[in-house]
GROMACS .gro file of N, CA and C in nm:
model
  348
    1MET      N    1   3.092  -1.175  -1.263
    1MET     CA    2   2.972  -1.136  -1.209
    1MET      C    3   3.008  -1.110  -1.090
    2LYS      N    4   2.914  -0.987  -1.087
    2LYS     CA    5   2.883  -0.845  -0.945
    2LYS      C    6   2.792  -0.930  -0.922
    3LYS      N    7   2.769  -0.833  -0.764
    3LYS     CA    8   2.649  -0.913  -0.678
    3LYS      C    9   2.601  -0.801  -0.617
    4PHE      N   10   2.468  -0.827  -0.667
    4PHE     CA   11   2.330  -0.731  -0.570
    4PHE      C   12   2.272  -0.742  -0.470
    5LEU      N   13   2.249  -0.685  -0.403
    5LEU     CA   14   2.134  -0.664  -0.303
    5LEU      C   15   2.034  -0.685  -0.412
    6VAL      N   16   1.913  -0.727  -0.321
    6VAL     CA   17   1.754  -0.669  -0.396
    6VAL      C   18   1.620  -0.699  -0.299
    7THR      N   19   1.547  -0.586  -0.275
    7THR     CA   20   1.467  -0.544  -0.169
    7THR      C   21   1.380  -0.557  -0.206
    8TYR      N   22   1.237  -0.594  -0.175
    8TYR     CA   23   1.166  -0.599  -0.246
    8TYR      C   24   1.084  -0.542  -0.119
    9LEU      N   25   0.966  -0.398  -0.158
    9LEU     CA   26   0.927  -0.317  -0.110
    9LEU      C   27   0.750  -0.300  -0.124
   10ALA      N   28   0.729  -0.297  -0.012
   10ALA     CA   29   0.548  -0.229  -0.055
   10ALA      C   30   0.484  -0.182   0.069
   11PRO      N   31   0.419  -0.079   0.077
   11PRO     CA   32   0.432   0.009   0.193
   11PRO      C   33   0.290  -0.037   0.257
   12ALA      N   34   0.361  -0.022   0.426
   12ALA     CA   35   0.308  -0.120   0.511
   12ALA      C   36   0.190  -0.060   0.531
   13SER      N   37   0.098   0.071   0.512
   13SER     CA   38  -0.042   0.067   0.469
   13SER      C   39  -0.065  -0.018   0.345
   14VAL      N   40  -0.046  -0.037   0.261
   14VAL     CA   41  -0.084  -0.117   0.163
   14VAL      C   42  -0.160  -0.244   0.226
   15ILE      N   43  -0.029  -0.312   0.306
   15ILE     CA   44  -0.018  -0.416   0.350
   15ILE      C   45  -0.089  -0.419   0.466
   16ASP      N   46  -0.134  -0.368   0.556
   16ASP     CA   47  -0.241  -0.353   0.657
   16ASP      C   48  -0.366  -0.348   0.575
   17GLU      N   49  -0.392  -0.229   0.440
   17GLU     CA   50  -0.507  -0.232   0.434
   17GLU      C   51  -0.544  -0.418   0.351
   18TRP      N   52  -0.463  -0.444   0.267
   18TRP     CA   53  -0.481  -0.580   0.226
   18TRP      C   54  -0.536  -0.674   0.284
   19LYS      N   55  -0.464  -0.706   0.406
   19LYS     CA   56  -0.532  -0.749   0.523
   19LYS      C   57  -0.674  -0.780   0.580
   20LYS      N   58  -0.701  -0.656   0.560
   20LYS     CA   59  -0.885  -0.618   0.603
   20LYS      C   60  -0.956  -0.763   0.450
   21THR      N   61  -0.873  -0.724   0.363
   21THR     CA   62  -0.968  -0.818   0.253
   21THR      C   63  -1.062  -0.917   0.298
   22ASP      N   64  -1.187  -0.952   0.257
   22ASP     CA   65  -1.175  -1.110   0.292
   22ASP      C   66  -1.138  -1.209   0.279
   23ALA      N   67  -1.128  -1.278   0.369
   23ALA     CA   68  -1.023  -1.380   0.321
   23ALA      C   69  -1.060  -1.497   0.217
   24GLU      N   70  -1.141  -1.532   0.190
   24GLU     CA   71  -1.173  -1.622   0.101
   24GLU      C   72  -1.096  -1.521  -0.066
   25THR      N   73  -1.158  -1.423  -0.112
   25THR     CA   74  -1.068  -1.312  -0.179
   25THR      C   75  -0.888  -1.318  -0.154
   26ARG      N   76  -0.853  -1.265  -0.059
   26ARG     CA   77  -0.731  -1.269  -0.032
   26ARG      C   78  -0.702  -1.376  -0.110
   27LYS      N   79  -0.695  -1.508  -0.033
   27LYS     CA   80  -0.647  -1.616   0.009
   27LYS      C   81  -0.624  -1.656  -0.179
   28ALA      N   82  -0.714  -1.641  -0.257
   28ALA     CA   83  -0.727  -1.699  -0.425
   28ALA      C   84  -0.601  -1.587  -0.498
   29ALA      N   85  -0.597  -1.457  -0.437
   29ALA     CA   86  -0.483  -1.386  -0.487
   29ALA      C   87  -0.312  -1.406  -0.487
   30GLU      N   88  -0.318  -1.421  -0.329
   30GLU     CA   89  -0.250  -1.513  -0.286
   30GLU      C   90  -0.155  -1.634  -0.316
   31THR      N   91  -0.221  -1.676  -0.322
   31THR     CA   92  -0.282  -1.846  -0.383
   31THR      C   93  -0.173  -1.825  -0.569
   32LYS      N   94  -0.280  -1.732  -0.605
   32LYS     CA   95  -0.253  -1.711  -0.754
   32LYS      C   96  -0.073  -1.623  -0.735
   33MET      N   97  -0.069  -1.518  -0.708
   33MET     CA   98   0.067  -1.448  -0.711
   33MET      C   99   0.223  -1.555  -0.648
   34GLN      N  100   0.181  -1.663  -0.511
   34GLN     CA  101   0.310  -1.742  -0.507
   34GLN      C  102   0.298  -1.885  -0.630
   35THR      N  103   0.174  -1.871  -0.673
   35THR     CA  104   0.232  -1.972  -0.826
   35THR      C  105   0.313  -1.862  -0.944
   36GLU      N  106   0.262  -1.791  -0.966
   36GLU     CA  107   0.330  -1.667  -1.037
   36GLU      C  108   0.497  -1.685  -1.006
   37TRP      N  109   0.482  -1.645  -0.887
   37TRP     CA  110   0.636  -1.597  -0.823
   37TRP      C  111   0.730  -1.747  -0.817
   38GLN      N  112   0.674  -1.872  -0.774
   38GLN     CA  113   0.762  -1.948  -0.818
   38GLN      C  114   0.803  -1.995  -0.957
   39LYS      N  115   0.725  -1.968  -1.035
   39LYS     CA  116   0.767  -1.946  -1.190
   39LYS      C  117   0.880  -1.914  -1.176
   40TRP      N  118   0.847  -1.752  -1.178
   40TRP     CA  119   0.908  -1.640  -1.188
   40TRP      C  120   1.063  -1.720  -1.109
   41MET      N  121   1.061  -1.765  -0.968
   41MET     CA  122   1.197  -1.792  -0.949
   41MET      C  123   1.255  -1.912  -1.003
   42SER      N  124   1.186  -2.009  -1.063
   42SER     CA  125   1.224  -2.121  -1.125
   42SER      C  126   1.307  -2.082  -1.276
   43ASP      N  127   1.260  -1.986  -1.322
   43ASP     CA  128   1.309  -1.921  -1.479
   43ASP      C  129   1.400  -1.856  -1.469
   44HIS      N  130   1.401  -1.784  -1.342
   44HIS     CA  131   1.551  -1.722  -1.334
   44HIS      C  132   1.646  -1.761  -1.177
   45ALA      N  133   1.608  -1.927  -1.142
   45ALA     CA  134   1.685  -1.953  -1.065
   45ALA      C  135   1.861  -1.956  -1.089
   46LYS      N  136   1.887  -1.914  -1.205
   46LYS     CA  137   2.035  -1.926  -1.221
   46LYS      C  138   2.126  -1.778  -1.210
   47ILE      N  139   2.022  -1.680  -1.118
   47ILE     CA  140   2.089  -1.542  -1.072
   47ILE      C  141   2.113  -1.549  -0.977
   48PHE      N  142   2.051  -1.620  -0.903
   48PHE     CA  143   2.045  -1.629  -0.775
   48PHE      C  144   2.162  -1.655  -0.628
   49ALA      N  145   2.262  -1.590  -0.616
   49ALA     CA  146   2.337  -1.659  -0.531
   49ALA      C  147   2.285  -1.661  -0.364
   50ASP      N  148   2.175  -1.599  -0.312
   50ASP     CA  149   2.081  -1.636  -0.193
   50ASP      C  150   1.944  -1.589  -0.277
   51VAL      N  151   1.859  -1.680  -0.246
   51VAL     CA  152   1.739  -1.674  -0.303
   51VAL      C  153   1.657  -1.563  -0.161
   52GLY      N  154   1.749  -1.573  -0.062
   52GLY     CA  155   1.727  -1.466   0.026
   52GLY      C  156   1.591  -1.544   0.101
   53ALA      N  157   1.485  -1.419   0.210
   53ALA     CA  158   1.385  -1.430   0.323
   53ALA      C  159   1.297  -1.337   0.320
   54GLY      N  160   1.229  -1.354   0.366
   54GLY     CA  161   1.127  -1.293   0.450
   54GLY      C  162   1.166  -1.156   0.570
   55VAL      N  163   1.208  -1.048   0.578
   55VAL     CA  164   1.260  -0.972   0.678
   55VAL      C  165   1.109  -0.916   0.782
   56GLY      N  166   1.139  -0.987   0.918
   56GLY     CA  167   1.029  -0.886   0.992
   56GLY      C  168   1.022  -0.771   1.074
   57ARG      N  169   0.978  -0.733   1.180
   57ARG     CA  170   1.044  -0.588   1.251
   57ARG      C  171   1.172  -0.495   1.225
   58THR      N  172   1.116  -0.370   1.233
   58THR     CA  173   1.277  -0.371   1.213
   58THR      C  174   1.317  -0.251   1.353
   59LYS      N  175   1.453  -0.230   1.399
   59LYS     CA  176   1.490  -0.216   1.466
   59LYS      C  177   1.539  -0.083   1.420
   60VAL      N  178   1.564   0.033   1.474
   60VAL     CA  179   1.679   0.179   1.426
   60VAL      C  180   1.779   0.135   1.565
   61VAL      N  181   1.961   0.162   1.514
   61VAL     CA  182   2.027   0.213   1.612
   61VAL      C  183   2.080   0.324   1.559
   62ASN      N  184   2.108   0.452   1.678
   62ASN     CA  185   2.142   0.591   1.593
   62ASN      C  186   2.209   0.625   1.726
   63GLY      N  187   2.249   0.725   1.773
   63GLY     CA  188   2.326   0.796   1.834
   63GLY      C  189   2.195   0.829   1.976
   64ARG      N  190   2.113   0.802   1.984
   64ARG     CA  191   2.004   0.799   2.040
   64ARG      C  192   1.989   0.651   2.130
   65GLY      N  193   2.031   0.555   2.073
   65GLY     CA  194   2.051   0.448   2.158
   65GLY      C  195   1.932   0.337   2.008
   66VAL      N  196   1.812   0.267   2.102
   66VAL     CA  197   1.821   0.188   1.941
   66VAL      C  198   1.640   0.167   1.996
   67SER      N  199   1.581   0.177   1.905
   67SER     CA  200   1.394   0.220   1.888
   67SER      C  201   1.363   0.094   1.820
   68ASP      N  202   1.215   0.105   1.837
   68ASP     CA  203   1.151   0.025   1.725
   68ASP      C  204   1.160   0.122   1.554
   69THR      N  205   1.137   0.097   1.477
   69THR     CA  206   1.048   0.148   1.345
   69THR      C  207   1.007   0.087   1.239
   70LYS      N  208   0.946   0.150   1.152
   70LYS     CA  209   0.920   0.077   1.060
   70LYS      C  210   0.952   0.100   0.876
   71ASN      N  211   0.954   0.003   0.844
   71ASN     CA  212   1.024   0.068   0.640
   71ASN      C  213   0.963  -0.064   0.587
   72ASP      N  214   0.983  -0.035   0.473
   72ASP     CA  215   0.858  -0.087   0.350
   72ASP      C  216   0.921  -0.226   0.302
   73ILE      N  217   1.041  -0.264   0.335
   73ILE     CA  218   1.081  -0.351   0.313
   73ILE      C  219   1.024  -0.501   0.349
   74MET      N  220   0.997  -0.584   0.272
   74MET     CA  221   0.932  -0.723   0.326
   74MET      C  222   1.010  -0.840   0.268
   75LEU      N  223   1.131  -0.866   0.171
   75LEU     CA  224   1.203  -0.958   0.142
   75LEU      C  225   1.369  -0.917   0.056
   76TYR      N  226   1.426  -0.976   0.053
   76TYR     CA  227   1.568  -0.969   0.046
   76TYR      C  228   1.608  -1.093  -0.072
   77SER      N  229   1.754  -1.075  -0.147
   77SER     CA  230   1.776  -1.193  -0.244
   77SER      C  231   1.869  -1.065  -0.216
   78VAL      N  232   1.963  -1.176  -0.329
   78VAL     CA  233   2.107  -1.146  -0.367
   78VAL      C  234   2.138  -1.239  -0.512
   79VAL      N  235   2.161  -1.106  -0.569
   79VAL     CA  236   2.175  -1.181  -0.717
   79VAL      C  237   2.326  -1.141  -0.778
   80GLU      N  238   2.310  -1.264  -0.900
   80GLU     CA  239   2.482  -1.251  -0.963
   80GLU      C  240   2.450  -1.224  -1.110
   81ALA      N  241   2.473  -1.041  -1.188
   81ALA     CA  242   2.509  -1.024  -1.306
   81ALA      C  243   2.590  -0.958  -1.347
   82GLU      N  244   2.583  -0.944  -1.483
   82GLU     CA  245   2.716  -0.874  -1.568
   82GLU      C  246   2.709  -0.755  -1.560
   83SER      N  247   2.630  -0.701  -1.490
   83SER     CA  248   2.583  -0.536  -1.499
   83SER      C  249   2.431  -0.489  -1.414
   84HIS      N  250   2.476  -0.426  -1.358
   84HIS     CA  251   2.362  -0.303  -1.276
   84HIS      C  252   2.148  -0.317  -1.351
   85ASP      N  253   2.240  -0.255  -1.478
   85ASP     CA  254   2.134  -0.299  -1.579
   85ASP      C  255   2.046  -0.457  -1.552
   86ALA      N  256   2.180  -0.494  -1.626
   86ALA     CA  257   2.106  -0.661  -1.616
   86ALA      C  258   2.073  -0.719  -1.514
   87ALA      N  259   2.081  -0.680  -1.412
   87ALA     CA  260   2.036  -0.741  -1.266
   87ALA      C  261   1.895  -0.629  -1.278
   88ALA      N  262   1.848  -0.524  -1.287
   88ALA     CA  263   1.753  -0.461  -1.262
   88ALA      C  264   1.655  -0.511  -1.375
   89LYS      N  265   1.679  -0.542  -1.495
   89LYS     CA  266   1.649  -0.581  -1.639
   89LYS      C  267   1.528  -0.749  -1.555
   90SER      N  268   1.652  -0.808  -1.495
   90SER     CA  269   1.550  -0.926  -1.494
   90SER      C  270   1.478  -0.925  -1.367
   91PHE      N  271   1.409  -0.782  -1.301
   91PHE     CA  272   1.302  -0.806  -1.194
   91PHE      C  273   1.184  -0.770  -1.258
   92GLU      N  274   1.225  -0.674  -1.390
   92GLU     CA  275   1.099  -0.676  -1.474
   92GLU      C  276   0.946  -0.765  -1.487
   93ARG      N  277   0.884  -0.730  -1.438
   93ARG     CA  278   0.717  -0.781  -1.466
   93ARG      C  279   0.709  -0.888  -1.347
   94HIS      N  280   0.820  -0.880  -1.264
   94HIS     CA  281   0.817  -0.972  -1.096
   94HIS      C  282   0.686  -0.959  -1.075
   95PRO      N  283   0.642  -1.093  -1.063
   95PRO     CA  284   0.535  -1.075  -0.935
   95PRO      C  285   0.519  -1.015  -0.804
   96HIS      N  286   0.606  -0.929  -0.752
   96HIS     CA  287   0.597  -0.839  -0.653
   96HIS      C  288   0.538  -0.733  -0.691
   97LEU      N  289   0.563  -0.706  -0.782
   97LEU     CA  290   0.514  -0.562  -0.873
   97LEU      C  291   0.357  -0.595  -0.861
   98GLN      N  292   0.302  -0.660  -0.839
   98GLN     CA  293   0.125  -0.717  -0.900
   98GLN      C  294   0.082  -0.604  -0.711
   99ILE      N  295   0.140  -0.585  -0.605
   99ILE     CA  296   0.084  -0.525  -0.514
   99ILE      C  297   0.115  -0.345  -0.548
  100PRO      N  298  -0.021  -0.286  -0.522
  100PRO     CA  299  -0.017  -0.171  -0.529
  100PRO      C  300   0.114  -0.118  -0.498
  101GLN      N  301   0.165  -0.009  -0.527
  101GLN     CA  302   0.239   0.117  -0.511
  101GLN      C  303   0.385  -0.009  -0.425
  102SER      N  304   0.417  -0.109  -0.517
  102SER     CA  305   0.510  -0.200  -0.456
  102SER      C  306   0.634  -0.147  -0.579
  103SER      N  307   0.770  -0.269  -0.473
  103SER     CA  308   0.872  -0.182  -0.608
  103SER      C  309   0.994  -0.246  -0.540
  104ILE      N  310   1.057  -0.293  -0.644
  104ILE     CA  311   1.171  -0.388  -0.584
  104ILE      C  312   1.329  -0.293  -0.643
  105GLU      N  313   1.408  -0.275  -0.537
  105GLU     CA  314   1.503  -0.237  -0.543
  105GLU      C  315   1.660  -0.328  -0.567
  106ILE      N  316   1.754  -0.235  -0.659
  106ILE     CA  317   1.861  -0.393  -0.657
  106ILE      C  318   1.998  -0.245  -0.686
  107MET      N  319   2.074  -0.326  -0.560
  107MET     CA  320   2.216  -0.229  -0.530
  107MET      C  321   2.289  -0.278  -0.548
  108GLU      N  322   2.394  -0.232  -0.609
  108GLU     CA  323   2.536  -0.296  -0.611
  108GLU      C  324   2.636  -0.385  -0.493
  109ILE      N  325   2.653  -0.459  -0.492
  109ILE     CA  326   2.757  -0.476  -0.371
  109ILE      C  327   2.879  -0.474  -0.362
  110HIS      N  328   2.952  -0.389  -0.289
  110HIS     CA  329   3.103  -0.363  -0.247
  110HIS      C  330   3.204  -0.375  -0.193
  111SER      N  331   3.324  -0.482  -0.234
  111SER     CA  332   3.374  -0.535  -0.109
  111SER      C  333   3.429  -0.407  -0.057
  112LEU      N  334   3.419  -0.422   0.105
  112LEU     CA  335   3.510  -0.294   0.131
  112LEU      C  336   3.691  -0.314   0.164
  113PRO      N  337   3.735  -0.248   0.140
  113PRO     CA  338   3.850  -0.260   0.139
  113PRO      C  339   3.907  -0.306   0.261
  114GLY      N  340   4.004  -0.443   0.275
  114GLY     CA  341   4.024  -0.496   0.422
  114GLY      C  342   3.973  -0.576   0.453
  115MET      N  343   3.868  -0.639   0.439
  115MET     CA  344   3.749  -0.706   0.532
  115MET      C  345   3.706  -0.798   0.391
  116LYS      N  346   3.684  -0.927   0.461
  116LYS     CA  347   3.642  -1.033   0.411
  116LYS      C  348   3.505  -1.063   0.375
   0.00000   0.00000   0.00000
């Protein structure tokens, strides 16, 4: 089995706009999505090598040093599948995709020669 890094993305502007939604409306939608997400995770539990976690603020390190930045990554996980296509296909109709302009990226993890 091959391993794949999965990143769940949504534009920060969409999330910021969502936070302005009426609290009752937002709570109902979030509860619905969480229920659907838990069912999806349960139905697909066998593919996960690491269910992952949410991610927070981002720092970028480059030739000029360290600074704050933003990206669209909200969560990550690691899955196992026979192929890249099989891994990607597993995420079709994932509840995360209910978020406007969201996406899920799946990247094969390759071992580095000489590294464990």
